Amino acid sequence: KQWYQRRVRGKNEGCPSLTKSAVDKMKQQQKGVRRTVRPMDFTSEKYDLGNTTLNDLWNICPDNLAACQDSNRNFTPETYKFFEECIEQLEPDSGVEKQYYLTNDTAFVWRSLRLLAQQSIPYFQHIQNTKNLTLTDNLQNIVTIIGKEYKKDNGMECN
């Protein structure tokens, strides 16, 4: 309740004018405040960043680079697993109408292109070769190629 009263009073009074006296008062108030800056000690195993939460996060693993490269930190799905539902939709006997394809969803197209850029750069060469097609059509072609390659690699029947 006190917070609300202070807020209402502040709104009613308006912003204080920035005259020379107000600026001088602010400078005097700032002069009294001193921040101590402690130098970082990079020789120890633990770092003190000045905040307990940051200290806990930073000191979880002694080697932060190794922690970032850990296989448990890889949240990117495999290319085929990501496109599996889309591949099924694009098969002629699936019965899904073109307007309901995942490749028509702009968010899915964006995520797909990000995944392909990260894991499968050669597919972008296919997009360059077919510049007259839309991104949706290009993505449908790429997904079809990914499905055929996966089926061929796993000895499955390929149409």
CSV table of C-alpha atoms in Angstrom, one decimal:
chain,number,residue,atom,x,y,z
A,1,LYS,CA,0.0,0.0,0.0
A,2,GLN,CA,2.9,2.4,0.7
A,3,TRP,CA,4.3,1.7,-2.7
A,4,TYR,CA,1.0,2.7,-4.3
A,5,GLN,CA,0.8,5.9,-2.2
A,6,ARG,CA,4.3,6.9,-3.2
A,7,ARG,CA,3.5,6.2,-6.9
A,8,VAL,CA,0.3,8.3,-6.8
A,9,ARG,CA,2.1,11.1,-5.0
A,10,GLY,CA,4.9,11.0,-7.6
A,11,LYS,CA,2.5,11.1,-10.5
A,12,ASN,CA,0.6,14.0,-9.0
A,13,GLU,CA,3.7,16.0,-8.3
A,14,GLY,CA,5.1,15.3,-11.7
A,15,CYS,CA,8.8,15.0,-12.6
A,16,PRO,CA,11.1,17.3,-10.7
A,17,SER,CA,12.6,20.0,-12.9
A,18,LEU,CA,16.2,19.7,-13.7
A,19,THR,CA,17.4,23.0,-12.6
A,20,LYS,CA,21.0,23.7,-11.6
A,21,SER,CA,20.2,23.1,-7.9
A,22,ALA,CA,18.5,19.7,-8.6
A,23,VAL,CA,21.5,18.6,-10.7
A,24,ASP,CA,23.9,19.7,-7.9
A,25,LYS,CA,21.9,17.7,-5.4
A,26,MET,CA,22.1,14.6,-7.5
A,27,LYS,CA,25.8,15.0,-7.9
A,28,GLN,CA,26.3,15.4,-4.2
A,29,GLN,CA,24.3,12.3,-3.5
A,30,GLN,CA,26.4,10.4,-6.0
A,31,LYS,CA,29.6,11.6,-4.4
A,32,GLY,CA,28.7,10.0,-1.1
A,33,VAL,CA,28.1,6.6,-2.8
A,34,ARG,CA,31.3,4.5,-3.3
A,35,ARG,CA,31.5,1.3,-5.1
A,36,THR,CA,34.3,-1.0,-4.3
A,37,VAL,CA,35.6,-2.9,-7.3
A,38,ARG,CA,37.5,-6.1,-6.3
A,39,PRO,CA,40.0,-7.4,-8.8
A,40,MET,CA,39.2,-10.9,-10.1
A,41,ASP,CA,41.4,-13.7,-8.9
A,42,PHE,CA,41.9,-15.9,-11.9
A,43,THR,CA,44.3,-18.3,-10.1
A,44,SER,CA,41.8,-19.9,-7.8
A,45,GLU,CA,39.3,-22.6,-8.7
A,46,LYS,CA,36.3,-20.6,-7.6
A,47,TYR,CA,35.3,-17.2,-8.9
A,48,ASP,CA,33.6,-14.5,-6.9
A,49,LEU,CA,31.5,-12.4,-9.3
A,50,GLY,CA,29.9,-10.4,-6.5
A,51,ASN,CA,26.5,-12.1,-6.7
A,52,THR,CA,25.8,-15.4,-5.0
A,53,THR,CA,23.5,-16.6,-7.9
A,54,LEU,CA,26.1,-15.8,-10.5
A,55,ASN,CA,28.8,-17.4,-8.4
A,56,ASP,CA,26.8,-20.6,-8.1
A,57,LEU,CA,26.2,-20.7,-11.9
A,58,TRP,CA,29.7,-19.9,-12.8
A,59,ASN,CA,31.3,-22.4,-10.4
A,60,ILE,CA,29.1,-25.4,-11.3
A,61,CYS,CA,31.9,-26.8,-13.5
A,62,PRO,CA,35.6,-26.0,-13.2
A,63,ASP,CA,36.0,-26.0,-16.9
A,64,ASN,CA,33.2,-24.0,-18.4
A,65,LEU,CA,34.2,-24.6,-22.1
A,66,ALA,CA,34.1,-28.3,-21.5
A,67,ALA,CA,30.7,-28.0,-19.9
A,68,CYS,CA,29.4,-26.1,-22.9
A,69,GLN,CA,30.8,-28.8,-25.3
A,70,ASP,CA,29.4,-31.7,-23.2
A,71,SER,CA,27.1,-34.1,-25.2
A,72,ASN,CA,24.4,-33.6,-22.6
A,73,ARG,CA,24.1,-30.0,-23.7
A,74,ASN,CA,23.3,-30.8,-27.3
A,75,PHE,CA,19.6,-30.0,-27.7
A,76,THR,CA,19.5,-30.0,-31.5
A,77,PRO,CA,17.4,-32.8,-32.9
A,78,GLU,CA,18.7,-35.2,-35.6
A,79,THR,CA,17.8,-34.0,-39.1
A,80,TYR,CA,15.6,-37.0,-39.9
A,81,LYS,CA,13.9,-37.0,-36.5
A,82,PHE,CA,13.0,-33.3,-37.0
A,83,PHE,CA,11.6,-33.8,-40.5
A,84,GLU,CA,10.0,-37.2,-39.9
A,85,GLU,CA,6.4,-35.9,-39.6
A,86,CYS,CA,6.9,-33.6,-42.6
A,87,ILE,CA,8.3,-36.5,-44.7
A,88,GLU,CA,5.2,-38.6,-43.9
A,89,GLN,CA,3.0,-35.7,-44.9
A,90,LEU,CA,4.7,-35.2,-48.3
A,91,GLU,CA,4.3,-38.8,-49.3
A,92,PRO,CA,1.6,-39.0,-52.0
A,93,ASP,CA,-0.5,-41.7,-50.2
A,94,SER,CA,-0.6,-39.9,-46.9
A,95,GLY,CA,-3.9,-38.1,-47.7
A,96,VAL,CA,-2.8,-34.7,-46.3
A,97,GLU,CA,-3.8,-31.7,-48.4
A,98,LYS,CA,-1.1,-29.3,-49.5
A,99,GLN,CA,-2.6,-26.4,-47.4
A,100,TYR,CA,-2.0,-28.4,-44.2
A,101,TYR,CA,1.7,-29.3,-44.8
A,102,LEU,CA,4.1,-28.4,-42.1
A,103,THR,CA,6.2,-26.7,-44.8
A,104,ASN,CA,3.5,-24.0,-45.1
A,105,ASP,CA,4.1,-23.0,-41.4
A,106,THR,CA,6.5,-20.1,-41.4
A,107,ALA,CA,7.8,-20.9,-37.9
A,108,PHE,CA,8.5,-24.5,-39.1
A,109,VAL,CA,10.3,-23.2,-42.2
A,110,TRP,CA,12.5,-20.9,-40.1
A,111,ARG,CA,13.4,-23.7,-37.7
A,112,SER,CA,14.1,-26.1,-40.6
A,113,LEU,CA,16.4,-23.6,-42.3
A,114,ARG,CA,18.2,-23.0,-39.0
A,115,LEU,CA,18.7,-26.8,-38.4
A,116,LEU,CA,19.8,-27.3,-42.0
A,117,ALA,CA,22.3,-24.5,-41.7
A,118,GLN,CA,23.7,-26.0,-38.5
A,119,GLN,CA,23.9,-29.6,-39.6
A,120,SER,CA,23.5,-30.0,-43.3
A,121,ILE,CA,25.0,-27.1,-45.3
A,122,PRO,CA,25.0,-29.0,-48.7
A,123,TYR,CA,21.2,-28.7,-48.9
A,124,PHE,CA,21.5,-25.0,-49.3
A,125,GLN,CA,23.2,-25.6,-52.6
A,126,HIS,CA,19.9,-27.2,-53.7
A,127,ILE,CA,18.1,-23.9,-52.9
A,128,GLN,CA,20.6,-21.9,-54.9
A,129,ASN,CA,20.1,-24.2,-57.9
A,130,THR,CA,16.3,-23.6,-57.8
A,131,LYS,CA,16.1,-19.8,-57.2
A,132,ASN,CA,12.8,-19.5,-59.0
A,133,LEU,CA,10.9,-21.6,-56.4
A,134,THR,CA,9.5,-20.3,-53.1
A,135,LEU,CA,11.1,-21.2,-49.8
A,136,THR,CA,8.2,-23.6,-49.1
A,137,ASP,CA,8.7,-25.4,-52.4
A,138,ASN,CA,12.4,-25.6,-51.8
A,139,LEU,CA,11.9,-27.0,-48.3
A,140,GLN,CA,9.5,-29.6,-49.6
A,141,ASN,CA,12.1,-30.7,-52.2
A,142,ILE,CA,14.8,-30.8,-49.5
A,143,VAL,CA,12.6,-32.8,-47.1
A,144,THR,CA,11.8,-35.3,-49.9
A,145,ILE,CA,15.6,-35.7,-50.5
A,146,ILE,CA,16.3,-36.2,-46.8
A,147,GLY,CA,13.6,-38.9,-46.7
A,148,LYS,CA,14.9,-40.7,-49.7
A,149,GLU,CA,18.5,-40.6,-48.3
A,150,TYR,CA,17.4,-41.9,-44.9
A,151,LYS,CA,15.4,-44.7,-46.5
A,152,LYS,CA,18.4,-45.6,-48.8
A,153,ASP,CA,20.9,-45.5,-45.9
A,154,ASN,CA,18.7,-47.8,-43.7
A,155,GLY,CA,17.8,-50.3,-46.4
A,156,MET,CA,14.2,-49.3,-46.6
A,157,GLU,CA,12.0,-49.3,-49.7
A,158,CYS,CA,12.4,-46.1,-51.6
A,159,ASN,CA,9.9,-44.8,-54.2
